[in-house]
Short mmCIF file of C-alpha atoms in Angstrom, two decimals:
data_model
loop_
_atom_site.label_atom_id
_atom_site.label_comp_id
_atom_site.label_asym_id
_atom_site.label_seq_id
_atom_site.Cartn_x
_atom_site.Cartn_y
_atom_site.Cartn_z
CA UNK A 526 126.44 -49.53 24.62
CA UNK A 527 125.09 -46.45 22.42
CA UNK A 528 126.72 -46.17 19.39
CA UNK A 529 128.25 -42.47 19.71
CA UNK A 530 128.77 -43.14 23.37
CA UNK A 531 132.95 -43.57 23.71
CA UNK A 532 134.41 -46.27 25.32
CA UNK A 533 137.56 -47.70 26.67
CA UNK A 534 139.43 -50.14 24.42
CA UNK A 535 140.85 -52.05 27.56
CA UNK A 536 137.32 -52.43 28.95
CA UNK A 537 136.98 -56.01 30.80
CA UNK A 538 140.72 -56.77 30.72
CA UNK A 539 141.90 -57.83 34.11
CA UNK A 540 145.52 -57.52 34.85
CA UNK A 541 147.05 -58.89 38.16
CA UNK A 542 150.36 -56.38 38.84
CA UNK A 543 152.81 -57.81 40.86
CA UNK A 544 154.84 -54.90 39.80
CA UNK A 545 156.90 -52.25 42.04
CA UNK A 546 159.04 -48.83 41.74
CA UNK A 547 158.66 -47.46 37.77
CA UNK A 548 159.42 -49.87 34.55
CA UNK A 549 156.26 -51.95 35.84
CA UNK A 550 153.63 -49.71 36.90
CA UNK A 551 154.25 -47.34 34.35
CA UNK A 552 153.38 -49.94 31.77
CA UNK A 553 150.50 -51.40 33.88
CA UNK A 554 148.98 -47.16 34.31
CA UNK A 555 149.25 -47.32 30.68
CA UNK A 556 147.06 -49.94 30.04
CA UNK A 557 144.76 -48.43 33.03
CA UNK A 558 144.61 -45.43 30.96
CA UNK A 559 143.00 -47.63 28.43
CA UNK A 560 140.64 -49.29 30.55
CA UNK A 561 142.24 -52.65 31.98
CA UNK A 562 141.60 -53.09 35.56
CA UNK A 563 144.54 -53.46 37.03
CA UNK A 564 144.90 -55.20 40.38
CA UNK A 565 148.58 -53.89 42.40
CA UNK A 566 149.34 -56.66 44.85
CA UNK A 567 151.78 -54.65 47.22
CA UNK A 568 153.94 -57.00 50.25
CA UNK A 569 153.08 -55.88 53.45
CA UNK A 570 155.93 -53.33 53.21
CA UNK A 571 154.52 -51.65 50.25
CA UNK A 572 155.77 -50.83 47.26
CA UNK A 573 158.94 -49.05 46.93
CA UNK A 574 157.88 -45.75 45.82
CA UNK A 575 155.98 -45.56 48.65
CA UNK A 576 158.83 -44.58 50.32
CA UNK A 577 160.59 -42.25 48.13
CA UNK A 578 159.77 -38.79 47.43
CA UNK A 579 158.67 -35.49 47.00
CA UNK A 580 155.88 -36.35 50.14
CA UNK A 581 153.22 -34.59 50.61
CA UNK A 582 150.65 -35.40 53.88
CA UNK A 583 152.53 -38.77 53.90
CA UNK A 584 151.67 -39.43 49.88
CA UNK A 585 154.55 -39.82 47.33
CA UNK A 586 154.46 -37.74 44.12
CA UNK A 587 156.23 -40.93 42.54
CA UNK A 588 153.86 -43.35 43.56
CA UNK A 589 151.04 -41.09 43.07
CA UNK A 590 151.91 -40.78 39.19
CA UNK A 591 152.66 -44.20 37.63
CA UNK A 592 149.57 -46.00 39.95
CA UNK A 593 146.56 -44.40 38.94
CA UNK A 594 143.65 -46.49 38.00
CA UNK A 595 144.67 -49.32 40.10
CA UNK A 596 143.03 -51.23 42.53
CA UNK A 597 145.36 -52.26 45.42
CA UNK A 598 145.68 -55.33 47.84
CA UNK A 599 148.28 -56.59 50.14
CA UNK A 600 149.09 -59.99 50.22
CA UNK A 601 152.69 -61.80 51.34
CA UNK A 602 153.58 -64.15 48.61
CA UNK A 603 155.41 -66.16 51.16
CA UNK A 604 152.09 -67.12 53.29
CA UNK A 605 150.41 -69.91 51.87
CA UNK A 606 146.91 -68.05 52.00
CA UNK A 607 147.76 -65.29 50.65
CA UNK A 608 149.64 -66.59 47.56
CA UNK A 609 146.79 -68.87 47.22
CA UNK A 610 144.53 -65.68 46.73
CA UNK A 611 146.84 -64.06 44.04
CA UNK A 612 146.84 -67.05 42.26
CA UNK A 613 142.92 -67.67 42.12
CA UNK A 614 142.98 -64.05 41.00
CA UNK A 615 145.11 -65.07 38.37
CA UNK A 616 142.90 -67.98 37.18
CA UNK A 617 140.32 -65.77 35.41
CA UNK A 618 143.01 -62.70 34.72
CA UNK A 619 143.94 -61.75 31.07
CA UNK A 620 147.48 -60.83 31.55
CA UNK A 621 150.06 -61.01 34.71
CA UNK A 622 153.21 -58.39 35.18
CA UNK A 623 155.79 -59.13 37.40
CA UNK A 624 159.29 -57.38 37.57
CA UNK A 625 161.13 -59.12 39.96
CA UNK A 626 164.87 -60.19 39.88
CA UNK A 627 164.63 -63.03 37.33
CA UNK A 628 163.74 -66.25 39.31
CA UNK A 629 162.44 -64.67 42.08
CA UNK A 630 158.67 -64.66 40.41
CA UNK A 631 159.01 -69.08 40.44
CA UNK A 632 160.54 -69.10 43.75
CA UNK A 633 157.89 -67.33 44.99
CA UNK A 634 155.06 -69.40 43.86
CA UNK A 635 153.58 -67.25 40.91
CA UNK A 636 156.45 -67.81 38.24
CA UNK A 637 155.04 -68.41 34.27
CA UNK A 638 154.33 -72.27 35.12
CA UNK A 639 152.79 -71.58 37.91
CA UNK A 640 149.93 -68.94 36.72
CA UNK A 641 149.93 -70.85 33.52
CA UNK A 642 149.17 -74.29 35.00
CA UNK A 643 145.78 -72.44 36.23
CA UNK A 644 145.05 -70.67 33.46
CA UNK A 645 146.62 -71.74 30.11
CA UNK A 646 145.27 -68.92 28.01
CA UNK A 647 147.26 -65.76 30.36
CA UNK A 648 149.34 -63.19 28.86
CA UNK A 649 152.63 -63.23 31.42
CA UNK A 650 154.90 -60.65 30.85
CA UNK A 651 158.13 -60.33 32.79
CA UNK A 652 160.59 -57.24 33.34
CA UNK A 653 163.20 -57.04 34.30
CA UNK A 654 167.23 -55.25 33.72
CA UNK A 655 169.00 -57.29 31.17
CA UNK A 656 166.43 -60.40 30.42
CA UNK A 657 165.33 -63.45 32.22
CA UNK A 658 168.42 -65.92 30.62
CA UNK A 659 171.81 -64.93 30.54
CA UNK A 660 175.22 -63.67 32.51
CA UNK A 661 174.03 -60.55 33.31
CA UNK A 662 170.54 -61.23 34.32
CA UNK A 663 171.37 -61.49 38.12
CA UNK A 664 172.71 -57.72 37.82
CA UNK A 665 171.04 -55.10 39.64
CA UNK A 666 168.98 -53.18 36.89
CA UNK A 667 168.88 -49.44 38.17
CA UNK A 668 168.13 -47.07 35.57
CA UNK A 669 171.37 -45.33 35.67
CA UNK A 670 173.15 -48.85 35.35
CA UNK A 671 170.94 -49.61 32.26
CA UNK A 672 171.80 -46.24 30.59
CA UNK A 673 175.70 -46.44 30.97
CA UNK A 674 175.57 -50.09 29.41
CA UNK A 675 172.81 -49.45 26.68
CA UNK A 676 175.40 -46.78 24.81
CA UNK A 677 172.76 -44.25 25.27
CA UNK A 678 175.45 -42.43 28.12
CA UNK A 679 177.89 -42.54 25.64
CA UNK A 680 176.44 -40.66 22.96
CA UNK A 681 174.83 -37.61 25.34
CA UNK A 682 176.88 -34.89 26.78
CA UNK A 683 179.54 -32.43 25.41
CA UNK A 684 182.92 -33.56 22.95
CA UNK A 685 185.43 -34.49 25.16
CA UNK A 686 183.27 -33.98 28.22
CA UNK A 687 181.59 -36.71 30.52
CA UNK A 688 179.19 -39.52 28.97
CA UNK A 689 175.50 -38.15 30.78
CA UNK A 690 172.78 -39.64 31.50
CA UNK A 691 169.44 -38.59 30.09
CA UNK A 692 167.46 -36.48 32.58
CA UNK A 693 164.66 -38.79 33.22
CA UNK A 694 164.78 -42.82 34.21
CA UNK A 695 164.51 -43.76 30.29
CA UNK A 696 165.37 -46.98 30.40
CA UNK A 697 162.85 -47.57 33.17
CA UNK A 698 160.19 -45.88 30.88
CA UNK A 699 160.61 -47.64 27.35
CA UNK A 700 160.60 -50.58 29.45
CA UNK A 701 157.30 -50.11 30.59
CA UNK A 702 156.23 -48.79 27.27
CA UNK A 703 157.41 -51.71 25.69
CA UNK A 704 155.88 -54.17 27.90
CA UNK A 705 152.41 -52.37 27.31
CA UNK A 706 152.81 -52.77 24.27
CA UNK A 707 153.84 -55.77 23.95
CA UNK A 708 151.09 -57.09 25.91
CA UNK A 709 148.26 -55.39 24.07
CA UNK A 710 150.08 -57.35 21.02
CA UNK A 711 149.55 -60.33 22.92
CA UNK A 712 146.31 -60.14 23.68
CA UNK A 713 145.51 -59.86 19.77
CA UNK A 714 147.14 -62.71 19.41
CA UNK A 715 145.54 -64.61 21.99
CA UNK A 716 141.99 -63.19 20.19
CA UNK A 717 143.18 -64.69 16.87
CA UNK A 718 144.85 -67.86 18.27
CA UNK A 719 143.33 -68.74 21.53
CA UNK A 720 146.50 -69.02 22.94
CA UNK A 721 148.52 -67.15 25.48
CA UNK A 722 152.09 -66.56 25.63
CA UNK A 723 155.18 -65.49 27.89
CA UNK A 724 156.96 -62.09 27.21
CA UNK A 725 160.49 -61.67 28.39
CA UNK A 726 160.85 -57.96 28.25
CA UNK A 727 164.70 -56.30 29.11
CA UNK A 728 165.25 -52.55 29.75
CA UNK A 729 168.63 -52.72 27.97
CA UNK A 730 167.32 -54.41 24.79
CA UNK A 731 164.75 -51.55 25.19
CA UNK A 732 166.65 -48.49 25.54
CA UNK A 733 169.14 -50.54 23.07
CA UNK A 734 166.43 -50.63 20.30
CA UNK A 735 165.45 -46.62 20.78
CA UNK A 736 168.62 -45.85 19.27
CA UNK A 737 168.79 -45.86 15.60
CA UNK A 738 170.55 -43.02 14.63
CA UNK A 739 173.94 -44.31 16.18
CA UNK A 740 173.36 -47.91 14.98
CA UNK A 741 173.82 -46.11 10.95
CA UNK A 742 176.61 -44.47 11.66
CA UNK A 743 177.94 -47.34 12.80
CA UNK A 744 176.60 -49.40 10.36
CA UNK A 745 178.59 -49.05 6.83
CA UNK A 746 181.23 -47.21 8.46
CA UNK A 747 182.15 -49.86 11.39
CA UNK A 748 183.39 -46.54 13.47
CA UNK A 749 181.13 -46.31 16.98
CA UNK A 750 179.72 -42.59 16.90
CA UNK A 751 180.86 -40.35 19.88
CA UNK A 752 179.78 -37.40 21.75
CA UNK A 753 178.05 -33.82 19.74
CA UNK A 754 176.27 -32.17 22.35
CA UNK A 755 173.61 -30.27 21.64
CA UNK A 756 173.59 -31.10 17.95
CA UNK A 757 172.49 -33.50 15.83
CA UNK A 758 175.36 -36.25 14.67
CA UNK A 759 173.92 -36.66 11.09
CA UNK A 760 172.32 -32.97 10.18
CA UNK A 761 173.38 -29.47 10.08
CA UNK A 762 172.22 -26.85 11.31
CA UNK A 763 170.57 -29.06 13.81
CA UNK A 764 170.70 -27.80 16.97
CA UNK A 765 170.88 -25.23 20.31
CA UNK A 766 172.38 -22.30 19.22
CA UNK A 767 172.97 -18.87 21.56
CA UNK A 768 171.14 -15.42 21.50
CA UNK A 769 172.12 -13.11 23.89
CA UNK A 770 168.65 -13.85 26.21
CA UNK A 771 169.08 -17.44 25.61
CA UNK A 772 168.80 -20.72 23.49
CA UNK A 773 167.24 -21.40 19.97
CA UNK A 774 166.84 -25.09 18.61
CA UNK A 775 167.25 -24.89 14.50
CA UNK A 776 166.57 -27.78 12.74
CA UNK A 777 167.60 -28.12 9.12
CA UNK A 778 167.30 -31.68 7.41
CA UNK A 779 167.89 -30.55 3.77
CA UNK A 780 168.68 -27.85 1.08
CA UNK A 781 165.74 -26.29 0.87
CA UNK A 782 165.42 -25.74 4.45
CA UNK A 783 168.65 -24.53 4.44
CA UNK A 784 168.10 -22.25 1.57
CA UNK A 785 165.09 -20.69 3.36
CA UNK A 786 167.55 -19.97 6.54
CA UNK A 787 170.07 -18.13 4.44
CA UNK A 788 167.43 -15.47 3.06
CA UNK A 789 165.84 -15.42 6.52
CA UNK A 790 169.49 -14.36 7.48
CA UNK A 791 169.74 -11.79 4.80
CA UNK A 792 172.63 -14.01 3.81
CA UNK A 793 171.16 -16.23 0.69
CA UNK A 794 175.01 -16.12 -0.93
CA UNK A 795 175.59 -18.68 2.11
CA UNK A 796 173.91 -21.34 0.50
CA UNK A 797 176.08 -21.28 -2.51
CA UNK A 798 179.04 -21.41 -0.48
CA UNK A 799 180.98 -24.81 -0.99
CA UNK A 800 180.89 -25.62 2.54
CA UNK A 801 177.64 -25.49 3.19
CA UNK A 802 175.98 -26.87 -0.50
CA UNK A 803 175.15 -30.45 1.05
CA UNK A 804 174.26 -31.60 4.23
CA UNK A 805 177.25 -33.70 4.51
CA UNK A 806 179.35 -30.65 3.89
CA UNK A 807 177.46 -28.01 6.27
CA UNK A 808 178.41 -31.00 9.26
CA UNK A 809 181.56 -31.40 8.14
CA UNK A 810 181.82 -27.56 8.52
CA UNK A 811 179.69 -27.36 11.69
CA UNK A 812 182.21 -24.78 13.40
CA UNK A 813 182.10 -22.41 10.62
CA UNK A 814 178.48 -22.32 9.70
CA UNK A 815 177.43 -21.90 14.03
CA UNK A 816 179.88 -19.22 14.05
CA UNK A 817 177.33 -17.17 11.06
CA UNK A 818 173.80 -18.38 12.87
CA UNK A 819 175.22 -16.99 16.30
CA UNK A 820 176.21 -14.03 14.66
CA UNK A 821 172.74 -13.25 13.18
CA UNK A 822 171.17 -14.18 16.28
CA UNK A 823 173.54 -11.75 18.54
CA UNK A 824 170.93 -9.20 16.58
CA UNK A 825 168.09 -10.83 18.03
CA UNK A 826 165.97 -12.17 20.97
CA UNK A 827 164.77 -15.56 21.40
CA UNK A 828 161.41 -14.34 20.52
CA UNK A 829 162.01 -12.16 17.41
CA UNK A 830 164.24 -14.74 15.79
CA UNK A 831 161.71 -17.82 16.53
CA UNK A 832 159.22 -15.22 14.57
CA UNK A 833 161.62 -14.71 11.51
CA UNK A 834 162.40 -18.44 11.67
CA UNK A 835 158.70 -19.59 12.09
CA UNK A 836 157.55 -16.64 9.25
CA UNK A 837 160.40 -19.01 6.68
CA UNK A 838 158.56 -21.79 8.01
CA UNK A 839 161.85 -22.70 9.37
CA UNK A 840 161.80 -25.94 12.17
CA UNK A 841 162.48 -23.61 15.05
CA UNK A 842 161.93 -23.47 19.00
CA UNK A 843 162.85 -22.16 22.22
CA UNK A 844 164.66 -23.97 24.83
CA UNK A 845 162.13 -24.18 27.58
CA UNK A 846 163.07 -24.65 31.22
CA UNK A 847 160.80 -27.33 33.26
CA UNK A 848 158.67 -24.91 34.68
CA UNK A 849 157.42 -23.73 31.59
CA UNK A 850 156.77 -26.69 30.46
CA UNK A 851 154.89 -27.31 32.80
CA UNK A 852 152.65 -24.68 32.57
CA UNK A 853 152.21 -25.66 29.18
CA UNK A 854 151.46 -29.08 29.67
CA UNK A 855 148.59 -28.06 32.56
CA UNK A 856 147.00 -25.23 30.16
CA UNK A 857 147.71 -25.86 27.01
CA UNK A 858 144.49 -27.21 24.65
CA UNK A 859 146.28 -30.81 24.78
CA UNK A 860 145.51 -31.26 28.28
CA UNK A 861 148.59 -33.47 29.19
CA UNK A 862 148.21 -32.99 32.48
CA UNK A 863 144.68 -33.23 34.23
CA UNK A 864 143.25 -32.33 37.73
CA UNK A 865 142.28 -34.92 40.21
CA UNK A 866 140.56 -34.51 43.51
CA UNK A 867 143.05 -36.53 46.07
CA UNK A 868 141.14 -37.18 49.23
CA UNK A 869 143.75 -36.25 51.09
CA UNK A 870 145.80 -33.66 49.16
CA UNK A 871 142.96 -31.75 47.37
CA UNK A 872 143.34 -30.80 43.60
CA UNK A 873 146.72 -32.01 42.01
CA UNK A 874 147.46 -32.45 38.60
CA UNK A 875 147.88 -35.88 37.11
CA UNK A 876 149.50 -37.11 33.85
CA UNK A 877 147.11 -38.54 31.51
CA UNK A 878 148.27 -41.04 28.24
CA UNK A 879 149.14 -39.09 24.94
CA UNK A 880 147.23 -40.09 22.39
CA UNK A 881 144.28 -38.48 21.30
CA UNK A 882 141.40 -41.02 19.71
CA UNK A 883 138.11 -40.29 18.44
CA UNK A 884 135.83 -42.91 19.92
CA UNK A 885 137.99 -43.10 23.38
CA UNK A 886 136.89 -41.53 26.32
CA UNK A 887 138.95 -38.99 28.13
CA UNK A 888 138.68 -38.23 31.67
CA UNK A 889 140.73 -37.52 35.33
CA UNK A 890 142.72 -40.28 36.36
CA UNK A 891 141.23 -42.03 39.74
CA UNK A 892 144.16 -41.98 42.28
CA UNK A 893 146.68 -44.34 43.20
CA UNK A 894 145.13 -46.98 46.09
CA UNK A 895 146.03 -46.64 49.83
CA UNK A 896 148.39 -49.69 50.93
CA UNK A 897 145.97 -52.77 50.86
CA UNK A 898 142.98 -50.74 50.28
CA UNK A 899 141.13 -53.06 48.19
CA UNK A 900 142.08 -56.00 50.60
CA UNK A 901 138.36 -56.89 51.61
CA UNK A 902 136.87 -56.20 47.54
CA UNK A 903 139.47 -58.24 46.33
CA UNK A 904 140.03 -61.29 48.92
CA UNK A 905 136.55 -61.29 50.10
#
């Protein structure tokens, strides 16, 4: 390879996916982002997401998304032959995902001791709801389930109003982020060690471990942190407030900050007030300090006070609706989304991974296989 050409840090990493609906295949696209070729062995009913929408000419949006890169095959894990073929494509594979109901992997024929009886030196990682061991790891692991028992329900939504649930299948998503990570771990491991490993990956313990914030409030104090809506428990101002054409997000995290909104204001006597002198304070005195923002901003527009806020170098944004975002993420010089030429639905956009490096390539994603499309390739 030339020396400025860039590469793929993945690059020769096979990965047999045995993976189905979101936690899985996201974290198998992300390492297919990186390079890995990823092999999606599908029953012959497909994967779920097949079958749940938006459609479009017969292709899921879902499906579409979170199984780019991959090559696909169909095989029935409960025919001899065809189990026999996933596991010889397992003997010379780097890592193996599965996220079946916990035992279903071993009754099937392609458990941990199975894969690792024919090749000793595979990175298996397993995900599933609430772990592999344990009373509730025969519990059905929807995201919504996973959400109302991580906490995370708990702490989102209004005071006094209904624990909600995050507007996206979190738990579902730091699962598979974990797992990809955790697997790219493991295969360091394996290059220092020569030795592969099992990885027991649970969405709960996931979304469990993205929450930090209430874990120290609860942690000196012993009192479980509640619902603040739009605000941040810890810091204030820190938060949505209202102008009369919509939402601004200010967010103060000390005194200088603070000091700099005052004098954007035209109120710098504010931060000299006893209420307001410590961050502490200004939280304990939420109420009273939202009631002066709101009544600056009933003087502006969204846009003119993001442009007194940004000109005090003030952490301030608008509250953008999806759509926008959208648009953003399409057109914007990040390129989050990019456009891929779908044989059967023309140009769509596709999401892309994040992060930005110097010596990585960068290009379309290839789209998600037809059911068993790779049958012939792969089985021979």
């Amino acid at each position: 390879m030339e020396q400025n050409k860039k590469r793929l840090p993945l690059e020769g990493i096979k990965v047999v996916d045995l993976t189905r609906v979101l936690s899985g295949p996201f974290c198998t696209a992300l390492l297919s982002d990186l390079g890995a070729e990823i092999i999606k062995i599908e029953p012959p009913a497909g994967d779920e997401y097949r079958h749940v929408g938006p459609f479009k000419a017969g292709e899921s949006a879902l499906f579409t998304l979170v199984n780019r890169n991959k090559k696909g095959a169909v095989a029935d894990l409960k025919n001899e032959v065809d189990l026999s073929r996933v596991l010889e494509m397992a003997r010379d594979a780097d890592v193996f995902v599965e996220n079946f109901k916990p035992g279903v992997a071993d009754r099937l024929g392609v458990g941990y001791d199975a894969v690792r009886a024919i090749n000793p030196d595979i990175v298996y990682a397993s995900i599933s709801g609430f772990g592999q061991t344990g009373e509730s790891s025969q519990l059905p692991a929807y995201d919504l389930v996973v959400q109302a028992m991580s906490g995370m329900m708990g702490i989102t939504g209004e005071p006094g109003g209904e624990p909600t649930m995050v507007g996206e299948s979190i738990a579902d998503l730091v699962a598979g982020l974990y797992g990809s990570w955790a697997i790219l771990a493991a295969l360091f491991d394996r290059h220092r060690t020569g030795q592969g490993v099992y990885l027991d990956i649970a969405m709960l313990d996931c979304l469990f471990s993205m929450m930090p914030t209430p874990v120290a409030q609860w942690m000196f104090s012993g009192k479980a942190p509640g619902r603040v809506g739009n605000r941040h428990p810890l810091s204030t101002p820190f938060g949505s407030f209202t102008a009369p054409d919509g939402r601004v997000i200010i967010a103060i995290l000390n005194n200088r900050q603070f000091g700099a909104l005052c004098d954007a204001m035209g109120r710098p006597e504010i931060a000299a007030d006893p209420r307001f002198r410590s961050d502490e304070e200004r939280t304990r005195h939420e109420p009273e300090l939202r009631d002066l923002i709101e009544s600056w901003l009933a003087d502006h527009t969204v846009e003119s006070a993001i442009k007194a806020l940004s000109d005090a170098r003030i952490p301030a944004s608008p509250v953008l609706e999806m759509g926008d975002a959208l648009i953003r993420a399409r057109t914007g010089e990040r390129q989050l989304l990019l456009t891929q030429c779908h044989p059967r639905l023309g140009d769509i956009p596709m999401m892309v991974q994040p992060v930005r490096a110097s010596a990585w390539a960068t290009s379309a994603p290839k789209i998600a296989p037809q059911l068993g499309e790779h049958n012939d390739e792969l089985f021979g």
